mmCIF file of C-alpha atoms in Angstrom:
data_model
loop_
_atom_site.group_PDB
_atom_site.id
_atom_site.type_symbol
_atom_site.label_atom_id
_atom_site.label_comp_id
_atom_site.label_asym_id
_atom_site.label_seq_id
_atom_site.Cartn_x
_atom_site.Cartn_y
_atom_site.Cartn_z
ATOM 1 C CA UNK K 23 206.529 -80.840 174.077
ATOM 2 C CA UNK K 24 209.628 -79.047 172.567
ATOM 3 C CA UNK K 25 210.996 -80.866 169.174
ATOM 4 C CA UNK K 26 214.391 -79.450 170.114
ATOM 5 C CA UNK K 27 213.740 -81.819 173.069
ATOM 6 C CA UNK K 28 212.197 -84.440 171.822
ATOM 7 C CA UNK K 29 211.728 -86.613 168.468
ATOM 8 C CA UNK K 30 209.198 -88.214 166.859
ATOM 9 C CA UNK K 31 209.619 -92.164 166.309
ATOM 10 C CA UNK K 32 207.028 -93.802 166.231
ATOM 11 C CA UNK K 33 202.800 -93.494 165.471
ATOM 12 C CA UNK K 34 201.327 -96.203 167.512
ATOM 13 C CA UNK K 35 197.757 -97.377 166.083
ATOM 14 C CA UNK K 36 196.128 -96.619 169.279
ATOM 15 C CA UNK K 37 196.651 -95.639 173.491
ATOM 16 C CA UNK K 38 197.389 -99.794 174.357
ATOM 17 C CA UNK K 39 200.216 -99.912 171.688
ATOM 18 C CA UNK K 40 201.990 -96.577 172.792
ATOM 19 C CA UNK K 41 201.698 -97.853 176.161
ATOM 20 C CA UNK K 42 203.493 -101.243 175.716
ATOM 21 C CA UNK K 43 205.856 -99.898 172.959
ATOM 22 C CA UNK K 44 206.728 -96.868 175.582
ATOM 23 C CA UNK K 45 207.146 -99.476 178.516
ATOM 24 C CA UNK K 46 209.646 -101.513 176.271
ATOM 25 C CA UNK K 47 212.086 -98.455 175.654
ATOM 26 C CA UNK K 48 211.874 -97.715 179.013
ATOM 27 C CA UNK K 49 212.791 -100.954 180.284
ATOM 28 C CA UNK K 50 216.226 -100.701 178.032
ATOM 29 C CA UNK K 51 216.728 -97.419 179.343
ATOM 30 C CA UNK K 52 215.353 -94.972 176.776
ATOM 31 C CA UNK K 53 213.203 -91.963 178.001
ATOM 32 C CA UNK K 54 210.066 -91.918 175.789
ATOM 33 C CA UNK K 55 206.974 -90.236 176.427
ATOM 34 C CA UNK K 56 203.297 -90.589 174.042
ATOM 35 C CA UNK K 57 200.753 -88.519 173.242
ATOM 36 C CA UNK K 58 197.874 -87.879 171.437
ATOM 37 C CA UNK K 59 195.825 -90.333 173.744
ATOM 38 C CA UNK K 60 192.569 -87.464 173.999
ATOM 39 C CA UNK K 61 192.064 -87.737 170.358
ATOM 40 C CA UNK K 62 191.052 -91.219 170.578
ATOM 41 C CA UNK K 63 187.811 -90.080 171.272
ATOM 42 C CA UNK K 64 187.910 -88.505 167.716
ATOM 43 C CA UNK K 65 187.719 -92.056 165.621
ATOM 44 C CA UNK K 66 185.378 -91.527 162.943
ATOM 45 C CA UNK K 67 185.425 -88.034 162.607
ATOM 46 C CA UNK K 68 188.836 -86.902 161.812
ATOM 47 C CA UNK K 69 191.526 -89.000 159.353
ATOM 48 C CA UNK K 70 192.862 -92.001 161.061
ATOM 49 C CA UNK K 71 196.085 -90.454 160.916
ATOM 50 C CA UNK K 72 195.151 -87.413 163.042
ATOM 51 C CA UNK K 73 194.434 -89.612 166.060
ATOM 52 C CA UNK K 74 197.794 -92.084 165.869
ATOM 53 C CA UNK K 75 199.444 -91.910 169.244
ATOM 54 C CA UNK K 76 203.188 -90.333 168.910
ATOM 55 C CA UNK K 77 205.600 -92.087 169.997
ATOM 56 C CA UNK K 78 208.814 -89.390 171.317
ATOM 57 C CA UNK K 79 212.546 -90.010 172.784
ATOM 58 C CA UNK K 80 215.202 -87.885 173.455
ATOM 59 C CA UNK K 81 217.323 -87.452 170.025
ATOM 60 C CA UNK K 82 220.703 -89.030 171.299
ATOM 61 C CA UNK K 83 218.077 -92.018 171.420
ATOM 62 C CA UNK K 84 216.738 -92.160 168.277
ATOM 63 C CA UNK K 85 218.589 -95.234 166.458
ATOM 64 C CA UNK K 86 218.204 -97.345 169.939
ATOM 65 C CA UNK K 87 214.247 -96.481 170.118
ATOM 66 C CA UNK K 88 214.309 -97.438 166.587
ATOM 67 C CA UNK K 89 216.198 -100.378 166.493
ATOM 68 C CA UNK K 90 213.707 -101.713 169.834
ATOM 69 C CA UNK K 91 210.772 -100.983 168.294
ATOM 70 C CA UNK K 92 211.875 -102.947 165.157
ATOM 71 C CA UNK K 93 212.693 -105.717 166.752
ATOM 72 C CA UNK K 94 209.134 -105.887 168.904
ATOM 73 C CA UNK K 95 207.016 -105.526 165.124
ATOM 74 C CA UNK K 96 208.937 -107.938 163.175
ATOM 75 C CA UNK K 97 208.282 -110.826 166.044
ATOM 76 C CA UNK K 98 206.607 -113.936 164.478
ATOM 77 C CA UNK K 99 203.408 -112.634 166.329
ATOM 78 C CA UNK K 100 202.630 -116.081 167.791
ATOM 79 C CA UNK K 101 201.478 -116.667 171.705
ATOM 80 C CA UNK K 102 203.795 -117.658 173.907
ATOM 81 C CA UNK K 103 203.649 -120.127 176.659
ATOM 82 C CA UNK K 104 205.177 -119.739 180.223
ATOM 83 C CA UNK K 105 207.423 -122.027 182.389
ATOM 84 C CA UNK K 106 204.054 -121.335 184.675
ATOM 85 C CA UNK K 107 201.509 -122.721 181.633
ATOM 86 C CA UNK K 108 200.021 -119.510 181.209
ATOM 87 C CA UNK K 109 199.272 -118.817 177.367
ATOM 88 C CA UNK K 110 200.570 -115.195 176.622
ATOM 89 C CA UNK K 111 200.546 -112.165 173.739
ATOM 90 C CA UNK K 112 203.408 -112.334 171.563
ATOM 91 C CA UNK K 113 203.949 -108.873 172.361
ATOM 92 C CA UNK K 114 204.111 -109.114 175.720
ATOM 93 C CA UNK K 115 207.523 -109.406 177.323
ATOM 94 C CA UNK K 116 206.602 -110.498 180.822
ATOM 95 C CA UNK K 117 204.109 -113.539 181.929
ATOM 96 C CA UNK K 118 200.752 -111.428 182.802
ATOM 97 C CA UNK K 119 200.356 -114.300 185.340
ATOM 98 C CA UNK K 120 203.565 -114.739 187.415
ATOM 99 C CA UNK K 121 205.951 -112.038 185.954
ATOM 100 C CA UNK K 122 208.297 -114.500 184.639
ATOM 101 C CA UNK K 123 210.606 -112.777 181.416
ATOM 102 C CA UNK K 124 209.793 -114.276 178.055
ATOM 103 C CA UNK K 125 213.370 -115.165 177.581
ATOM 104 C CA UNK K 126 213.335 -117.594 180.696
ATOM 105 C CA UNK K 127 210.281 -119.722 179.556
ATOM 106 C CA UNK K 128 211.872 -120.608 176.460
#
């Protein structure tokens, strides 16, 4: 991946986190890609740091990547409930049992 293409925003924890973090800025319309899912395998034997999933956008991007991904950490981190009952993540966005936006159960 070419830096003069891409930049660096973000080091998610682990493959689950890129992932959801990666479908958010996608969903408001910012092309992000991660990588450095393979080294997962490596936990244990090299730095924690060397096996963080990146986190890239385009750099006209940047500041709205930034500003989403700030937003999703500082949320209270408490479960959710749906219009449908269903108990969800507090990162989650949609209703993992009907679909139904976060925004529209409260």
């Amino acid at each position: 991946m070419s830096e003069l293409q891409w930049q660096l925003v973000y080091h998610a924890a682990s493959e689950f986190e890129a992932a959801l973090l990666t479908g958010l800025l996608h969903n408001q319309r910012v092309e992000a890609r991660y990588q450095g899912q393979l080294l997962l395998g490596a936990v244990g034997e090299l730095p924690p740091t060397a096996v963080e999933v990146a986190i890239w956008v385009r750099p006209h991007q940047v500041s709205q990547a930034l500003a989403i991904i700030q937003s999703t950490k500082q949320q209270d981190g408490r479960e959710w409930c749906c219009a449908c009952g269903e108990n969800n993540a507090p990162e989650f966005e949609l209703c993992w049992a009907c679909g139904r936006d976060k925004d529209e159960s409260e």
